[in-house]
Short mmCIF file of C-alpha atoms in Angstrom, two decimals:
data_model
loop_
_atom_site.label_atom_id
_atom_site.label_comp_id
_atom_site.label_asym_id
_atom_site.label_seq_id
_atom_site.Cartn_x
_atom_site.Cartn_y
_atom_site.Cartn_z
CA ILE X 428 150.79 -108.90 181.00
CA LYS X 429 149.66 -112.00 178.78
CA GLU X 430 152.36 -114.71 178.58
CA GLY X 431 153.88 -115.07 175.37
CA SER X 432 157.41 -116.05 173.71
CA GLU X 433 160.64 -114.61 174.38
CA GLY X 434 160.75 -111.16 172.30
CA ALA X 435 156.78 -111.06 171.87
CA VAL X 436 155.39 -107.86 172.68
CA PRO X 437 152.85 -108.60 176.21
CA THR X 438 149.50 -107.29 175.70
CA LEU X 439 148.25 -105.36 178.85
CA SER X 440 145.20 -107.23 179.92
CA GLY X 441 144.56 -105.31 183.27
CA VAL X 442 145.98 -103.39 186.12
CA SER X 443 145.59 -103.73 190.04
CA VAL X 444 146.85 -100.81 192.16
CA PHE X 445 146.98 -101.82 196.15
CA ARG X 446 147.35 -98.84 198.88
CA GLU X 447 148.10 -100.34 202.21
CA ARG X 448 149.31 -98.66 205.30
CA THR X 449 150.68 -99.81 208.76
CA SER X 450 148.77 -98.50 211.84
CA LYS X 451 149.50 -95.15 213.32
CA GLY X 452 151.04 -97.07 216.35
CA ASP X 453 153.27 -99.44 214.17
CA VAL X 454 154.88 -96.37 212.35
CA GLU X 455 155.55 -94.78 215.66
CA ARG X 456 157.00 -97.42 216.98
CA GLU X 457 159.26 -98.64 214.14
CA ARG X 458 160.60 -95.05 214.20
CA LYS X 459 161.60 -95.11 217.85
CA GLU X 460 163.44 -98.46 217.08
CA LYS X 461 164.78 -97.68 214.12
CA PRO X 462 165.32 -93.94 213.99
CA GLU X 463 168.04 -94.24 210.92
CA LEU X 464 165.42 -95.60 208.23
CA SER X 465 163.63 -92.60 206.51
CA GLN X 466 160.13 -93.20 205.63
CA VAL X 467 158.50 -93.10 202.18
CA PRO X 468 158.48 -89.47 200.96
CA ALA X 469 155.20 -87.53 202.07
CA ASP X 470 154.40 -86.40 198.75
CA ILE X 471 154.38 -89.99 197.38
CA ALA X 472 152.95 -91.76 200.51
CA ASP X 473 150.36 -89.20 200.34
CA SER X 474 149.31 -89.58 196.91
CA ASP X 475 145.87 -90.83 196.61
CA LEU X 476 144.49 -93.10 193.80
CA VAL X 477 142.89 -90.26 192.30
CA ASP X 478 146.16 -88.28 191.73
CA ILE X 479 147.86 -91.34 190.19
CA LEU X 480 145.08 -92.80 188.06
CA SER X 481 142.76 -90.05 187.14
CA ASN X 482 143.42 -88.93 183.54
CA ASP X 483 141.96 -85.44 184.17
CA GLN X 484 144.60 -84.73 186.69
CA LEU X 485 147.79 -86.01 184.60
CA VAL X 486 149.28 -84.77 181.53
CA GLN X 487 147.49 -86.11 178.62
CA CYS X 488 149.59 -88.38 176.43
CA LYS X 489 147.57 -90.69 173.34
CA THR X 490 151.04 -92.25 172.27
CA VAL X 491 154.46 -92.87 173.17
CA ASP X 492 155.72 -90.40 170.76
CA GLU X 493 153.81 -87.50 172.73
CA TYR X 494 154.92 -88.70 175.96
CA LEU X 495 158.70 -88.69 174.89
CA SER X 496 158.58 -85.46 173.33
CA ILE X 497 157.19 -83.86 176.55
CA LEU X 498 160.12 -85.86 178.23
CA ASP X 499 163.00 -83.92 176.21
CA GLY X 500 165.15 -82.02 178.18
CA THR X 501 166.92 -81.59 181.52
CA TRP X 502 165.31 -82.78 184.69
CA ASP X 503 166.29 -82.31 188.14
CA GLY X 504 165.55 -85.32 190.33
CA VAL X 505 165.65 -86.84 193.84
CA CYS X 506 165.04 -90.36 194.74
CA GLU X 507 165.26 -92.42 198.07
CA VAL X 508 166.80 -95.85 197.92
CA GLN X 509 165.49 -98.31 200.05
CA ILE X 510 167.37 -101.56 200.62
CA VAL X 511 165.59 -104.47 201.48
CA GLY X 512 167.21 -107.08 203.69
CA ASP X 513 166.77 -111.07 204.10
CA ASP X 514 164.08 -110.83 206.32
CA MET X 515 161.93 -108.28 204.01
CA GLN X 516 162.53 -105.66 206.25
CA ILE X 517 164.01 -102.17 205.19
CA LYS X 518 167.87 -102.15 206.26
CA LYS X 519 169.11 -99.17 205.00
CA SER X 520 167.46 -95.85 202.99
CA MET X 521 169.23 -92.94 201.46
CA ALA X 522 168.67 -90.11 199.39
CA ILE X 523 170.63 -89.42 196.20
CA GLN X 524 170.13 -86.29 194.02
CA TYR X 525 170.59 -86.51 190.08
CA GLU X 526 170.02 -85.02 186.85
CA MET X 527 168.31 -86.64 183.88
CA ILE X 528 169.29 -85.59 180.38
CA VAL X 529 166.46 -86.97 177.72
CA GLY X 530 166.94 -86.27 173.73
CA TYR X 531 164.19 -87.27 171.73
CA ASP X 532 164.37 -88.10 167.84
CA LYS X 533 160.98 -87.86 166.44
CA GLU X 534 161.94 -88.81 163.08
CA GLN X 535 163.87 -91.95 164.40
CA LYS X 536 161.36 -92.49 167.01
CA GLN X 537 164.27 -92.90 169.64
CA ALA X 538 165.07 -91.51 172.85
CA THR X 539 168.78 -91.43 174.40
CA TYR X 540 168.95 -90.97 178.57
CA SER X 541 171.30 -90.33 181.15
CA MET X 542 171.39 -89.93 184.57
CA ASN X 543 174.38 -88.53 186.74
CA MET X 544 174.25 -88.27 190.34
CA ILE X 545 175.17 -85.02 191.62
CA THR X 546 177.56 -84.93 194.86
CA GLU X 547 176.98 -83.13 198.09
CA ASN X 548 178.62 -80.15 196.70
CA GLY X 549 177.09 -79.79 193.38
CA THR X 550 180.50 -79.49 191.96
CA SER X 551 180.72 -82.81 190.47
CA LYS X 552 178.48 -85.72 188.55
CA LYS X 553 178.75 -89.59 188.55
CA LEU X 554 176.67 -91.56 185.68
CA LEU X 555 174.61 -93.67 187.30
CA THR X 556 172.56 -95.00 184.05
CA THR X 557 172.55 -94.40 180.56
CA GLY X 558 170.38 -96.09 177.63
CA THR X 559 167.91 -95.83 174.93
CA VAL X 560 163.96 -95.96 174.48
CA ASN X 561 162.84 -97.42 170.63
CA VAL X 562 159.06 -96.64 169.81
CA THR X 563 157.52 -99.61 168.98
CA GLY X 564 153.73 -98.59 168.67
CA ASP X 565 151.39 -96.27 169.71
CA LYS X 566 151.53 -97.29 173.10
CA THR X 567 154.54 -99.24 173.36
CA ALA X 568 158.12 -99.12 173.54
CA THR X 569 161.59 -101.05 174.08
CA THR X 570 164.32 -99.81 176.26
CA THR X 571 167.94 -100.65 177.02
CA GLY X 572 167.87 -104.26 178.52
CA GLY X 573 164.87 -105.38 176.72
CA TYR X 574 162.47 -104.18 179.00
CA TYR X 575 159.01 -103.10 177.80
CA PHE X 576 157.75 -99.12 178.22
CA LEU X 577 153.86 -99.27 178.18
CA LEU X 578 151.83 -96.03 177.86
CA MET X 579 148.49 -97.29 179.75
CA GLY X 580 145.37 -95.17 179.33
CA ASN X 581 145.12 -91.94 177.69
CA GLY X 582 148.38 -91.45 178.93
CA GLY X 583 150.60 -89.84 181.81
CA ILE X 584 150.88 -93.33 183.44
CA THR X 585 153.43 -95.39 182.39
CA GLN X 586 154.93 -99.20 183.39
CA LEU X 587 158.51 -100.73 182.72
CA LEU X 588 158.58 -104.52 182.82
CA PRO X 589 161.08 -107.06 182.24
CA PRO X 590 160.44 -109.00 178.80
CA PHE X 591 160.40 -112.15 180.93
CA ILE X 592 161.63 -113.86 184.10
CA ASP X 593 164.32 -116.60 183.93
CA PHE X 594 165.87 -116.57 187.38
CA THR X 595 169.35 -116.08 185.61
CA GLN X 596 169.26 -112.18 186.47
CA GLY X 597 167.91 -109.54 188.54
CA TYR X 598 164.86 -107.44 187.46
CA LYS X 599 162.28 -104.66 188.16
CA PHE X 600 158.97 -103.38 188.03
CA GLU X 601 158.27 -99.39 187.55
CA LEU X 602 155.23 -97.54 187.44
CA GLY X 603 155.65 -93.51 186.77
CA TRP X 604 153.28 -91.00 186.30
CA MET X 605 153.50 -87.48 184.68
CA ARG X 606 151.64 -84.91 187.32
CA THR X 607 152.38 -81.91 184.74
CA PRO X 608 154.66 -81.35 181.71
CA ASN X 609 157.09 -80.11 184.27
CA GLU X 610 156.85 -82.95 186.85
CA ARG X 611 157.02 -86.60 186.72
CA ARG X 612 157.18 -89.47 189.71
CA ARG X 613 158.09 -93.02 189.70
CA VAL X 614 158.21 -95.96 191.88
CA SER X 615 160.32 -98.96 191.28
CA ARG X 616 160.74 -102.49 193.00
CA SER X 617 163.63 -104.69 192.41
CA HIS X 618 163.95 -108.32 192.83
CA ASP X 619 167.17 -110.88 192.68
CA GLU X 620 167.70 -113.16 190.22
CA ALA X 621 165.99 -115.65 192.70
CA GLY X 622 163.10 -113.43 192.86
CA LYS X 623 163.80 -111.92 196.31
CA TRP X 624 162.75 -108.23 196.64
CA VAL X 625 165.61 -106.45 197.39
CA GLU X 626 164.93 -102.49 196.87
CA ASN X 627 162.61 -99.72 196.37
CA VAL X 628 163.37 -96.72 194.73
CA TYR X 629 161.11 -93.51 194.79
CA PHE X 630 161.66 -90.77 192.37
CA VAL X 631 160.56 -87.03 192.09
CA GLU X 632 161.51 -85.40 188.84
CA ARG X 633 161.40 -81.76 187.93
CA ARG X 634 162.20 -80.09 184.69
CA ARG X 635 165.06 -77.86 184.92
CA VAL X 636 164.11 -74.27 184.12
#
């Protein structure tokens, strides 16, 4: 993202995707030493770059308006939250089930969303987050907190980026890809106000039918 003044819309000048794996021996040793830590969900860890970046295999969206129209509705999701310690190692991992409700007003070019955690017995819910997305261009939108929402390429792949980093508050980055009109996946990475990596979250969301 090219640098700009506060409030300026960033311009996507390129994207690099890295796929790194520990050796089989390292994975087996870590599982023995820290059996309480779960791994990255298998269906995300096994995703190939083609699965994520090939527009032929993802939902085709030429504009954010199209993307939010598809996202409109109720989704059932599960996410794995990984807490990172001072030594840059994962200290805790937990799975959360949630529902996401998205309402998109095409005339106002605005979407509202809420995520509610579902308890183990499934009888009660707890609000996790809520906010709005305002369309600002064919490929761009702004969200609650001033984050930029960018639609990449011909669609299906999105980025969520902080407007700027001033080291007075935490921030996160997110990559999402909509595999079908009824399934979306996301990966986010959070940092604290000092820039230290503190959390990973892996999401799998499926439309409720």
